[in-house]
Amino acid sequence: MAKNAIITGGSRGIGKAMALKLGEKGYNVVINYRSNSSKALTEEVIDEIKSEFGVDALAVQADVSKFEDCEKLVKEAVEFFGEEKVDALVNNAGITNNSNFIDLQPDAYEAVINTNLVSMMHMSHLCLPYMVDNGDASITCTASVGGMTGVINQGDYCAAKTGVIGLVRALALEFAPRQVRVNAIAPGMIMTDMLRGVNQDELNALAATIPLGRIGDVSDIAGALDYILDATYLTGQTISPNGGFVLQ
Ligand code: NAP
């Protein structure tokens, strides 16, 4: 029987790599994005998944910080799958501010909390009825090393990502009896648009602070998802591919 997956924030970066991994593993994939400028990018991902892996894929625009957009996303996904069954939800969409906390305005920090944390509550709340009691199903949430440590000028982001890890633990306990596993991936520094504004000298300096001596690649995170999807005895855990960053 075909397996069905929904991934948020799959237009680019880590989410794109994870969307491709879902396709490679045989899931039909609904890929969410937010901005008009990412429509074409997401459609390229859809085409690649369909042609490379022979599964079905659909792009759905939705701002997952808004409950009504999440409702639309899940409704369209279930209609697309043609059955009321979701095997994998990957809550990945995220944004960051980079500001000292005095200057950071309430609308900016609320946007970070709503996009990085509340969206994962909305999507889990809406998808779980299609996930419980189907055998193995999984929710995987993208957290961050910022949720395991503190980061200067990232108070809102660290709060959201620590919240993600707490949400994962609680949902894992609540839904284990109904065979839904819930885990987090907490990436270290990964080369995506989030780091594109940083110049080469700063990137080299950042890489030098990482024990393994390099900024991570999106494939490092897609590899963690690959493991989690098949790890049928793993729940409530945070896996952190971070090059040793949090050991120091
Ligand atoms: P990215 O390249 O900036 O991509 C972000 C993705 O999230 C895009 O697909 C974007 O859609 C989507 N998105 C943002 N806000 C959204 C919203 N309200 N509704 C729906 N989609 C939304 O970022 P990334 O580096 O791949 O990050 C992906 C995840 O990894 C995030 O949760 C981030 O916090 C986490 N992370 C990243 C790093 C890193 O070093 N890169 C480290 C730790 C954790 P559009 O294209 O439409 O804008």
PDB file of C-alpha atoms and ligand atoms in Angstrom:
ATOM      1  CA  MET A   1       0.000   0.000   0.000  1.00  0.00           C
ATOM      2  CA  ALA A   2       1.300   3.511  -0.830  1.00  0.00           C
ATOM      3  CA  LYS A   3       2.563   5.661   2.019  1.00  0.00           C
ATOM      4  CA  ASN A   4       1.597   9.323   2.313  1.00  0.00           C
ATOM      5  CA  ALA A   5       3.669  12.212   3.674  1.00  0.00           C
ATOM      6  CA  ILE A   6       3.205  15.927   4.266  1.00  0.00           C
ATOM      7  CA  ILE A   7       6.204  18.226   4.713  1.00  0.00           C
ATOM      8  CA  THR A   8       6.047  21.912   5.595  1.00  0.00           C
ATOM      9  CA  GLY A   9       8.627  24.352   4.246  1.00  0.00           C
ATOM     10  CA  GLY A  10       9.788  22.023   1.470  1.00  0.00           C
ATOM     11  CA  SER A  11      10.545  24.589  -1.236  1.00  0.00           C
ATOM     12  CA  ARG A  12      14.230  24.958  -0.473  1.00  0.00           C
ATOM     13  CA  GLY A  13      17.015  24.204   1.981  1.00  0.00           C
ATOM     14  CA  ILE A  14      16.624  21.403   4.506  1.00  0.00           C
ATOM     15  CA  GLY A  15      12.940  20.902   3.663  1.00  0.00           C
ATOM     16  CA  LYS A  16      13.666  20.357  -0.022  1.00  0.00           C
ATOM     17  CA  ALA A  17      16.312  17.713   0.807  1.00  0.00           C
ATOM     18  CA  MET A  18      13.866  15.975   3.158  1.00  0.00           C
ATOM     19  CA  ALA A  19      11.029  16.135   0.579  1.00  0.00           C
ATOM     20  CA  LEU A  20      13.300  14.415  -1.953  1.00  0.00           C
ATOM     21  CA  LYS A  21      14.196  11.798   0.661  1.00  0.00           C
ATOM     22  CA  LEU A  22      10.487  11.097   1.297  1.00  0.00           C
ATOM     23  CA  GLY A  23       9.992  10.581  -2.447  1.00  0.00           C
ATOM     24  CA  GLU A  24      13.066   8.341  -2.659  1.00  0.00           C
ATOM     25  CA  LYS A  25      11.617   6.224   0.150  1.00  0.00           C
ATOM     26  CA  GLY A  26       8.389   5.719  -1.788  1.00  0.00           C
ATOM     27  CA  TYR A  27       6.067   8.177  -0.069  1.00  0.00           C
ATOM     28  CA  ASN A  28       3.547  10.219  -2.029  1.00  0.00           C
ATOM     29  CA  VAL A  29       4.458  13.717  -0.897  1.00  0.00           C
ATOM     30  CA  VAL A  30       2.530  16.953  -0.334  1.00  0.00           C
ATOM     31  CA  ILE A  31       5.027  19.791  -0.130  1.00  0.00           C
ATOM     32  CA  ASN A  32       4.054  23.053   1.507  1.00  0.00           C
ATOM     33  CA  TYR A  33       5.628  26.437   0.861  1.00  0.00           C
ATOM     34  CA  ARG A  34       4.576  29.971   1.807  1.00  0.00           C
ATOM     35  CA  SER A  35       5.790  32.709  -0.508  1.00  0.00           C
ATOM     36  CA  ASN A  36       4.734  33.362  -4.109  1.00  0.00           C
ATOM     37  CA  SER A  37       8.406  33.523  -5.056  1.00  0.00           C
ATOM     38  CA  SER A  38       8.837  29.872  -4.011  1.00  0.00           C
ATOM     39  CA  LYS A  39       5.976  28.503  -6.163  1.00  0.00           C
ATOM     40  CA  ALA A  40       8.232  27.737  -9.139  1.00  0.00           C
ATOM     41  CA  LEU A  41      10.958  26.292  -6.881  1.00  0.00           C
ATOM     42  CA  THR A  42       8.453  23.969  -5.219  1.00  0.00           C
ATOM     43  CA  GLU A  43       7.056  22.860  -8.568  1.00  0.00           C
ATOM     44  CA  GLU A  44      10.607  21.935  -9.631  1.00  0.00           C
ATOM     45  CA  VAL A  45      10.893  19.759  -6.505  1.00  0.00           C
ATOM     46  CA  ILE A  46       7.537  18.155  -7.366  1.00  0.00           C
ATOM     47  CA  ASP A  47       8.686  17.383 -10.930  1.00  0.00           C
ATOM     48  CA  GLU A  48      11.973  15.924  -9.685  1.00  0.00           C
ATOM     49  CA  ILE A  49      10.210  13.672  -7.153  1.00  0.00           C
ATOM     50  CA  LYS A  50       7.709  12.400  -9.718  1.00  0.00           C
ATOM     51  CA  SER A  51      10.267  11.738 -12.446  1.00  0.00           C
ATOM     52  CA  GLU A  52      13.041  10.320 -10.224  1.00  0.00           C
ATOM     53  CA  PHE A  53      10.985   8.184  -7.891  1.00  0.00           C
ATOM     54  CA  GLY A  54       7.657   7.525  -9.657  1.00  0.00           C
ATOM     55  CA  VAL A  55       5.499   8.615  -6.709  1.00  0.00           C
ATOM     56  CA  ASP A  56       2.787  11.294  -6.637  1.00  0.00           C
ATOM     57  CA  ALA A  57       3.581  14.777  -5.393  1.00  0.00           C
ATOM     58  CA  LEU A  58       1.672  18.031  -4.950  1.00  0.00           C
ATOM     59  CA  ALA A  59       2.655  21.578  -3.983  1.00  0.00           C
ATOM     60  CA  VAL A  60       0.329  23.479  -1.632  1.00  0.00           C
ATOM     61  CA  GLN A  61       0.797  27.108  -0.676  1.00  0.00           C
ATOM     62  CA  ALA A  62      -0.057  27.787   2.970  1.00  0.00           C
ATOM     63  CA  ASP A  63       1.247  29.952   5.785  1.00  0.00           C
ATOM     64  CA  VAL A  64       1.524  27.334   8.506  1.00  0.00           C
ATOM     65  CA  SER A  65       1.643  29.961  11.242  1.00  0.00           C
ATOM     66  CA  LYS A  66      -2.123  30.349  10.571  1.00  0.00           C
ATOM     67  CA  PHE A  67      -4.528  27.621  11.668  1.00  0.00           C
ATOM     68  CA  GLU A  68      -6.922  28.173   8.734  1.00  0.00           C
ATOM     69  CA  ASP A  69      -4.061  27.723   6.231  1.00  0.00           C
ATOM     70  CA  CYS A  70      -3.042  24.495   7.983  1.00  0.00           C
ATOM     71  CA  GLU A  71      -6.648  23.262   7.711  1.00  0.00           C
ATOM     72  CA  LYS A  72      -6.570  23.969   3.957  1.00  0.00           C
ATOM     73  CA  LEU A  73      -3.193  22.213   3.592  1.00  0.00           C
ATOM     74  CA  VAL A  74      -4.289  19.043   5.385  1.00  0.00           C
ATOM     75  CA  LYS A  75      -7.666  18.960   3.558  1.00  0.00           C
ATOM     76  CA  GLU A  76      -5.981  19.286   0.147  1.00  0.00           C
ATOM     77  CA  ALA A  77      -3.396  16.663   1.104  1.00  0.00           C
ATOM     78  CA  VAL A  78      -5.964  14.074   2.196  1.00  0.00           C
ATOM     79  CA  GLU A  79      -7.995  14.682  -0.985  1.00  0.00           C
ATOM     80  CA  PHE A  80      -4.821  14.301  -3.053  1.00  0.00           C
ATOM     81  CA  PHE A  81      -3.833  11.041  -1.327  1.00  0.00           C
ATOM     82  CA  GLY A  82      -7.350   9.712  -1.989  1.00  0.00           C
ATOM     83  CA  GLU A  83      -7.508   8.079   1.435  1.00  0.00           C
ATOM     84  CA  GLU A  84      -7.793   9.307   5.011  1.00  0.00           C
ATOM     85  CA  LYS A  85      -4.291   8.154   5.950  1.00  0.00           C
ATOM     86  CA  VAL A  86      -1.123  10.143   6.657  1.00  0.00           C
ATOM     87  CA  ASP A  87       1.963   8.015   7.406  1.00  0.00           C
ATOM     88  CA  ALA A  88       4.541  10.762   7.898  1.00  0.00           C
ATOM     89  CA  LEU A  89       4.258  14.415   8.885  1.00  0.00           C
ATOM     90  CA  VAL A  90       7.462  16.439   8.722  1.00  0.00           C
ATOM     91  CA  ASN A  91       7.059  19.772  10.519  1.00  0.00           C
ATOM     92  CA  ASN A  92       9.977  21.719   9.117  1.00  0.00           C
ATOM     93  CA  ALA A  93       9.008  25.313   8.229  1.00  0.00           C
ATOM     94  CA  GLY A  94      10.971  27.874  10.175  1.00  0.00           C
ATOM     95  CA  ILE A  95      12.208  31.443  10.227  1.00  0.00           C
ATOM     96  CA  THR A  96      14.622  33.377  12.399  1.00  0.00           C
ATOM     97  CA  ASN A  97      15.200  36.949  13.509  1.00  0.00           C
ATOM     98  CA  ASN A  98      18.673  37.960  14.501  1.00  0.00           C
ATOM     99  CA  SER A  99      18.225  40.823  16.909  1.00  0.00           C
ATOM    100  CA  ASN A 100      19.070  41.834  20.429  1.00  0.00           C
ATOM    101  CA  PHE A 101      16.045  41.300  22.624  1.00  0.00           C
ATOM    102  CA  ILE A 102      15.487  44.946  23.511  1.00  0.00           C
ATOM    103  CA  ASP A 103      15.115  45.992  19.871  1.00  0.00           C
ATOM    104  CA  LEU A 104      13.130  42.913  18.861  1.00  0.00           C
ATOM    105  CA  GLN A 105       9.484  43.923  18.388  1.00  0.00           C
ATOM    106  CA  PRO A 106       6.507  41.810  19.557  1.00  0.00           C
ATOM    107  CA  ASP A 107       5.211  41.164  16.034  1.00  0.00           C
ATOM    108  CA  ALA A 108       8.653  39.827  15.036  1.00  0.00           C
ATOM    109  CA  TYR A 109       9.050  37.470  18.002  1.00  0.00           C
ATOM    110  CA  GLU A 110       5.419  36.353  17.766  1.00  0.00           C
ATOM    111  CA  ALA A 111       6.036  35.458  14.103  1.00  0.00           C
ATOM    112  CA  VAL A 112       9.012  33.291  15.093  1.00  0.00           C
ATOM    113  CA  ILE A 113       7.035  31.478  17.803  1.00  0.00           C
ATOM    114  CA  ASN A 114       4.009  31.007  15.534  1.00  0.00           C
ATOM    115  CA  THR A 115       6.024  29.797  12.537  1.00  0.00           C
ATOM    116  CA  ASN A 116       8.500  27.574  14.353  1.00  0.00           C
ATOM    117  CA  LEU A 117       6.352  26.153  17.178  1.00  0.00           C
ATOM    118  CA  VAL A 118       2.633  26.882  16.958  1.00  0.00           C
ATOM    119  CA  SER A 119       2.592  25.702  13.311  1.00  0.00           C
ATOM    120  CA  MET A 120       3.845  22.294  14.486  1.00  0.00           C
ATOM    121  CA  MET A 121       1.011  22.138  17.035  1.00  0.00           C
ATOM    122  CA  HIS A 122      -1.546  23.067  14.340  1.00  0.00           C
ATOM    123  CA  MET A 123      -0.220  20.522  11.851  1.00  0.00           C
ATOM    124  CA  SER A 124       0.100  17.711  14.409  1.00  0.00           C
ATOM    125  CA  HIS A 125      -3.383  18.456  15.785  1.00  0.00           C
ATOM    126  CA  LEU A 126      -4.873  18.296  12.279  1.00  0.00           C
ATOM    127  CA  CYS A 127      -2.898  15.278  10.995  1.00  0.00           C
ATOM    128  CA  LEU A 128      -3.028  12.978  14.038  1.00  0.00           C
ATOM    129  CA  PRO A 129      -6.618  11.835  13.339  1.00  0.00           C
ATOM    130  CA  TYR A 130      -5.278  10.449  10.031  1.00  0.00           C
ATOM    131  CA  MET A 131      -2.197   8.874  11.677  1.00  0.00           C
ATOM    132  CA  VAL A 132      -3.400   6.991  14.745  1.00  0.00           C
ATOM    133  CA  ASP A 133      -3.914   3.217  14.745  1.00  0.00           C
ATOM    134  CA  ASN A 134      -2.567   2.680  11.203  1.00  0.00           C
ATOM    135  CA  GLY A 135       0.472   0.677  12.299  1.00  0.00           C
ATOM    136  CA  ASP A 136       3.679   2.730  12.281  1.00  0.00           C
ATOM    137  CA  ALA A 137       3.230   6.459  11.583  1.00  0.00           C
ATOM    138  CA  SER A 138       5.655   9.260  12.411  1.00  0.00           C
ATOM    139  CA  ILE A 139       5.838  12.962  13.120  1.00  0.00           C
ATOM    140  CA  THR A 140       9.294  14.491  12.736  1.00  0.00           C
ATOM    141  CA  CYS A 141       9.867  18.106  13.779  1.00  0.00           C
ATOM    142  CA  THR A 142      12.835  20.253  12.809  1.00  0.00           C
ATOM    143  CA  ALA A 143      14.212  21.764  16.014  1.00  0.00           C
ATOM    144  CA  SER A 144      17.716  23.279  16.260  1.00  0.00           C
ATOM    145  CA  VAL A 145      20.837  23.257  18.394  1.00  0.00           C
ATOM    146  CA  GLY A 146      19.388  26.619  19.457  1.00  0.00           C
ATOM    147  CA  GLY A 147      16.724  24.598  21.287  1.00  0.00           C
ATOM    148  CA  MET A 148      19.424  22.655  23.169  1.00  0.00           C
ATOM    149  CA  THR A 149      21.674  25.588  24.065  1.00  0.00           C
ATOM    150  CA  GLY A 150      21.264  29.364  24.150  1.00  0.00           C
ATOM    151  CA  VAL A 151      22.273  31.597  21.223  1.00  0.00           C
ATOM    152  CA  ILE A 152      22.885  35.344  21.507  1.00  0.00           C
ATOM    153  CA  ASN A 153      20.301  37.446  19.591  1.00  0.00           C
ATOM    154  CA  GLN A 154      18.091  34.367  19.135  1.00  0.00           C
ATOM    155  CA  GLY A 155      15.895  34.462  22.243  1.00  0.00           C
ATOM    156  CA  ASP A 156      12.676  33.979  20.284  1.00  0.00           C
ATOM    157  CA  TYR A 157      14.150  31.228  18.101  1.00  0.00           C
ATOM    158  CA  CYS A 158      15.672  29.339  21.050  1.00  0.00           C
ATOM    159  CA  ALA A 159      12.365  29.566  22.933  1.00  0.00           C
ATOM    160  CA  ALA A 160      10.476  28.170  19.938  1.00  0.00           C
ATOM    161  CA  LYS A 161      12.945  25.356  19.285  1.00  0.00           C
ATOM    162  CA  THR A 162      13.119  24.314  22.967  1.00  0.00           C
ATOM    163  CA  GLY A 163       9.320  24.280  22.812  1.00  0.00           C
ATOM    164  CA  VAL A 164       9.478  21.965  19.799  1.00  0.00           C
ATOM    165  CA  ILE A 165      11.574  19.466  21.776  1.00  0.00           C
ATOM    166  CA  GLY A 166       9.055  19.591  24.651  1.00  0.00           C
ATOM    167  CA  LEU A 167       6.132  19.135  22.263  1.00  0.00           C
ATOM    168  CA  VAL A 168       7.848  16.119  20.712  1.00  0.00           C
ATOM    169  CA  ARG A 169       8.409  14.440  24.082  1.00  0.00           C
ATOM    170  CA  ALA A 170       4.811  14.972  25.216  1.00  0.00           C
ATOM    171  CA  LEU A 171       3.213  13.865  21.933  1.00  0.00           C
ATOM    172  CA  ALA A 172       5.524  10.835  21.813  1.00  0.00           C
ATOM    173  CA  LEU A 173       4.213   9.671  25.200  1.00  0.00           C
ATOM    174  CA  GLU A 174       0.599  10.488  24.415  1.00  0.00           C
ATOM    175  CA  PHE A 175       0.518   8.762  21.025  1.00  0.00           C
ATOM    176  CA  ALA A 176       2.874   5.796  21.514  1.00  0.00           C
ATOM    177  CA  PRO A 177      -0.100   3.565  22.451  1.00  0.00           C
ATOM    178  CA  ARG A 178      -1.654   4.473  19.097  1.00  0.00           C
ATOM    179  CA  GLN A 179       1.539   3.701  17.137  1.00  0.00           C
ATOM    180  CA  VAL A 180       2.542   7.225  16.191  1.00  0.00           C
ATOM    181  CA  ARG A 181       6.225   7.952  16.814  1.00  0.00           C
ATOM    182  CA  VAL A 182       7.237  11.574  17.367  1.00  0.00           C
ATOM    183  CA  ASN A 183      10.858  12.729  17.116  1.00  0.00           C
ATOM    184  CA  ALA A 184      12.886  15.875  16.510  1.00  0.00           C
ATOM    185  CA  ILE A 185      15.907  16.608  14.377  1.00  0.00           C
ATOM    186  CA  ALA A 186      18.020  19.439  15.802  1.00  0.00           C
ATOM    187  CA  PRO A 187      20.412  20.573  13.054  1.00  0.00           C
ATOM    188  CA  GLY A 188      23.623  22.401  13.782  1.00  0.00           C
ATOM    189  CA  MET A 189      24.754  25.008  11.269  1.00  0.00           C
ATOM    190  CA  ILE A 190      23.630  23.891   7.810  1.00  0.00           C
ATOM    191  CA  MET A 191      24.326  25.698   4.531  1.00  0.00           C
ATOM    192  CA  THR A 192      20.936  27.016   3.373  1.00  0.00           C
ATOM    193  CA  ASP A 193      19.420  30.435   2.661  1.00  0.00           C
ATOM    194  CA  MET A 194      19.479  30.975   6.449  1.00  0.00           C
ATOM    195  CA  LEU A 195      23.283  31.249   6.179  1.00  0.00           C
ATOM    196  CA  ARG A 196      23.583  32.715   2.648  1.00  0.00           C
ATOM    197  CA  GLY A 197      23.909  36.283   3.931  1.00  0.00           C
ATOM    198  CA  VAL A 198      27.064  35.359   5.853  1.00  0.00           C
ATOM    199  CA  ASN A 199      30.285  36.185   3.961  1.00  0.00           C
ATOM    200  CA  GLN A 200      33.019  33.613   3.273  1.00  0.00           C
ATOM    201  CA  ASP A 201      35.365  34.874   6.018  1.00  0.00           C
ATOM    202  CA  GLU A 202      32.565  34.606   8.572  1.00  0.00           C
ATOM    203  CA  LEU A 203      31.644  31.144   7.266  1.00  0.00           C
ATOM    204  CA  ASN A 204      35.258  30.022   7.653  1.00  0.00           C
ATOM    205  CA  ALA A 205      35.278  31.403  11.186  1.00  0.00           C
ATOM    206  CA  LEU A 206      32.003  29.592  11.937  1.00  0.00           C
ATOM    207  CA  ALA A 207      33.350  26.330  10.493  1.00  0.00           C
ATOM    208  CA  ALA A 208      36.431  26.658  12.723  1.00  0.00           C
ATOM    209  CA  THR A 209      34.162  26.629  15.808  1.00  0.00           C
ATOM    210  CA  ILE A 210      32.702  23.255  14.830  1.00  0.00           C
ATOM    211  CA  PRO A 211      34.687  20.200  16.015  1.00  0.00           C
ATOM    212  CA  LEU A 212      34.225  18.406  12.678  1.00  0.00           C
ATOM    213  CA  GLY A 213      35.515  21.559  10.954  1.00  0.00           C
ATOM    214  CA  ARG A 214      32.719  22.196   8.486  1.00  0.00           C
ATOM    215  CA  ILE A 215      29.285  23.711   8.062  1.00  0.00           C
ATOM    216  CA  GLY A 216      26.759  20.920   7.568  1.00  0.00           C
ATOM    217  CA  ASP A 217      25.015  20.004   4.323  1.00  0.00           C
ATOM    218  CA  VAL A 218      21.272  19.493   3.845  1.00  0.00           C
ATOM    219  CA  SER A 219      22.033  15.832   3.093  1.00  0.00           C
ATOM    220  CA  ASP A 220      23.213  15.469   6.716  1.00  0.00           C
ATOM    221  CA  ILE A 221      19.671  16.308   7.836  1.00  0.00           C
ATOM    222  CA  ALA A 222      17.892  14.275   5.151  1.00  0.00           C
ATOM    223  CA  GLY A 223      20.007  11.332   6.347  1.00  0.00           C
ATOM    224  CA  ALA A 224      18.672  11.765   9.883  1.00  0.00           C
ATOM    225  CA  LEU A 225      15.097  11.766   8.545  1.00  0.00           C
ATOM    226  CA  ASP A 226      15.876   8.615   6.553  1.00  0.00           C
ATOM    227  CA  TYR A 227      16.924   6.907   9.793  1.00  0.00           C
ATOM    228  CA  ILE A 228      13.953   8.171  11.823  1.00  0.00           C
ATOM    229  CA  LEU A 229      11.378   7.052   9.245  1.00  0.00           C
ATOM    230  CA  ASP A 230      12.618   3.451   9.482  1.00  0.00           C
ATOM    231  CA  ALA A 231      13.497   3.434  13.189  1.00  0.00           C
ATOM    232  CA  THR A 232      10.319   1.792  14.436  1.00  0.00           C
ATOM    233  CA  TYR A 233      11.543   1.629  18.075  1.00  0.00           C
ATOM    234  CA  LEU A 234      12.514   5.329  18.234  1.00  0.00           C
ATOM    235  CA  THR A 235      10.167   7.873  19.784  1.00  0.00           C
ATOM    236  CA  GLY A 236      10.415  11.050  21.855  1.00  0.00           C
ATOM    237  CA  GLN A 237      14.042  11.577  20.824  1.00  0.00           C
ATOM    238  CA  THR A 238      16.024  14.495  19.462  1.00  0.00           C
ATOM    239  CA  ILE A 239      18.711  13.570  16.952  1.00  0.00           C
ATOM    240  CA  SER A 240      21.202  16.366  16.411  1.00  0.00           C
ATOM    241  CA  PRO A 241      23.564  16.270  13.431  1.00  0.00           C
ATOM    242  CA  ASN A 242      25.729  19.205  14.480  1.00  0.00           C
ATOM    243  CA  GLY A 243      29.380  18.295  13.881  1.00  0.00           C
ATOM    244  CA  GLY A 244      30.005  18.237  17.636  1.00  0.00           C
ATOM    245  CA  PHE A 245      28.895  21.867  18.044  1.00  0.00           C
ATOM    246  CA  VAL A 246      27.012  21.305  21.326  1.00  0.00           C
ATOM    247  CA  LEU A 247      29.876  19.374  22.983  1.00  0.00           C
ATOM    248  CA  GLN A 248      31.963  22.469  23.665  1.00  0.00           C
TER     249      GLN A 248
HETATM  250  P1  NAP B   1      15.205  28.103   4.545  1.00  0.00           P
HETATM  251  O1  NAP B   1      16.159  27.660   3.484  1.00  0.00           O
HETATM  252  O2  NAP B   1      15.085  29.552   4.868  1.00  0.00           O
HETATM  253  O3  NAP B   1      13.760  27.489   4.190  1.00  0.00           O
HETATM  254  C1  NAP B   1      12.675  27.758   5.039  1.00  0.00           C
HETATM  255  C2  NAP B   1      11.461  27.031   4.521  1.00  0.00           C
HETATM  256  O4  NAP B   1      10.373  27.276   5.427  1.00  0.00           O
HETATM  257  C3  NAP B   1      11.017  27.518   3.158  1.00  0.00           C
HETATM  258  O5  NAP B   1      10.485  26.409   2.455  1.00  0.00           O
HETATM  259  C4  NAP B   1       9.927  28.514   3.504  1.00  0.00           C
HETATM  260  O6  NAP B   1       8.955  28.678   2.481  1.00  0.00           O
HETATM  261  C5  NAP B   1       9.285  27.811   4.683  1.00  0.00           C
HETATM  262  N1  NAP B   1       8.490  28.693   5.518  1.00  0.00           N
HETATM  263  C6  NAP B   1       8.910  29.738   6.271  1.00  0.00           C
HETATM  264  N2  NAP B   1       7.862  30.297   6.904  1.00  0.00           N
HETATM  265  C7  NAP B   1       6.758  29.600   6.527  1.00  0.00           C
HETATM  266  C8  NAP B   1       5.389  29.677   6.842  1.00  0.00           C
HETATM  267  N3  NAP B   1       4.888  30.606   7.695  1.00  0.00           N
HETATM  268  N4  NAP B   1       4.541  28.786   6.284  1.00  0.00           N
HETATM  269  C9  NAP B   1       5.008  27.844   5.436  1.00  0.00           C
HETATM  270  N5  NAP B   1       6.294  27.711   5.098  1.00  0.00           N
HETATM  271  C10 NAP B   1       7.170  28.577   5.649  1.00  0.00           C
HETATM  272  O7  NAP B   1      15.546  27.431   5.945  1.00  0.00           O
HETATM  273  P2  NAP B   1      16.305  26.084   6.324  1.00  0.00           P
HETATM  274  O8  NAP B   1      17.662  26.468   6.764  1.00  0.00           O
HETATM  275  O9  NAP B   1      16.115  25.032   5.302  1.00  0.00           O
HETATM  276  O10 NAP B   1      15.489  25.716   7.659  1.00  0.00           O
HETATM  277  C11 NAP B   1      14.547  24.666   7.711  1.00  0.00           C
HETATM  278  C12 NAP B   1      14.319  24.321   9.156  1.00  0.00           C
HETATM  279  O11 NAP B   1      15.577  23.955   9.753  1.00  0.00           O
HETATM  280  C13 NAP B   1      13.781  25.496   9.994  1.00  0.00           C
HETATM  281  O12 NAP B   1      12.844  24.999  10.942  1.00  0.00           O
HETATM  282  C14 NAP B   1      15.029  25.999  10.704  1.00  0.00           C
HETATM  283  O13 NAP B   1      14.722  26.665  11.897  1.00  0.00           O
HETATM  284  C15 NAP B   1      15.783  24.708  10.935  1.00  0.00           C
HETATM  285  N6  NAP B   1      17.216  24.865  11.171  1.00  0.00           N
HETATM  286  C16 NAP B   1      18.044  25.364  10.213  1.00  0.00           C
HETATM  287  C17 NAP B   1      19.399  25.492  10.486  1.00  0.00           C
HETATM  288  C18 NAP B   1      20.399  26.002   9.475  1.00  0.00           C
HETATM  289  O14 NAP B   1      21.568  26.204   9.846  1.00  0.00           O
HETATM  290  N7  NAP B   1      20.033  26.207   8.229  1.00  0.00           N
HETATM  291  C19 NAP B   1      19.902  25.101  11.746  1.00  0.00           C
HETATM  292  C20 NAP B   1      19.015  24.600  12.691  1.00  0.00           C
HETATM  293  C21 NAP B   1      17.666  24.483  12.403  1.00  0.00           C
HETATM  294  P3  NAP B   1       9.174  29.819   1.335  1.00  0.00           P
HETATM  295  O15 NAP B   1      10.267  29.316   0.433  1.00  0.00           O
HETATM  296  O16 NAP B   1       7.859  29.919   0.667  1.00  0.00           O
HETATM  297  O17 NAP B   1       9.572  31.075   2.081  1.00  0.00           O
END
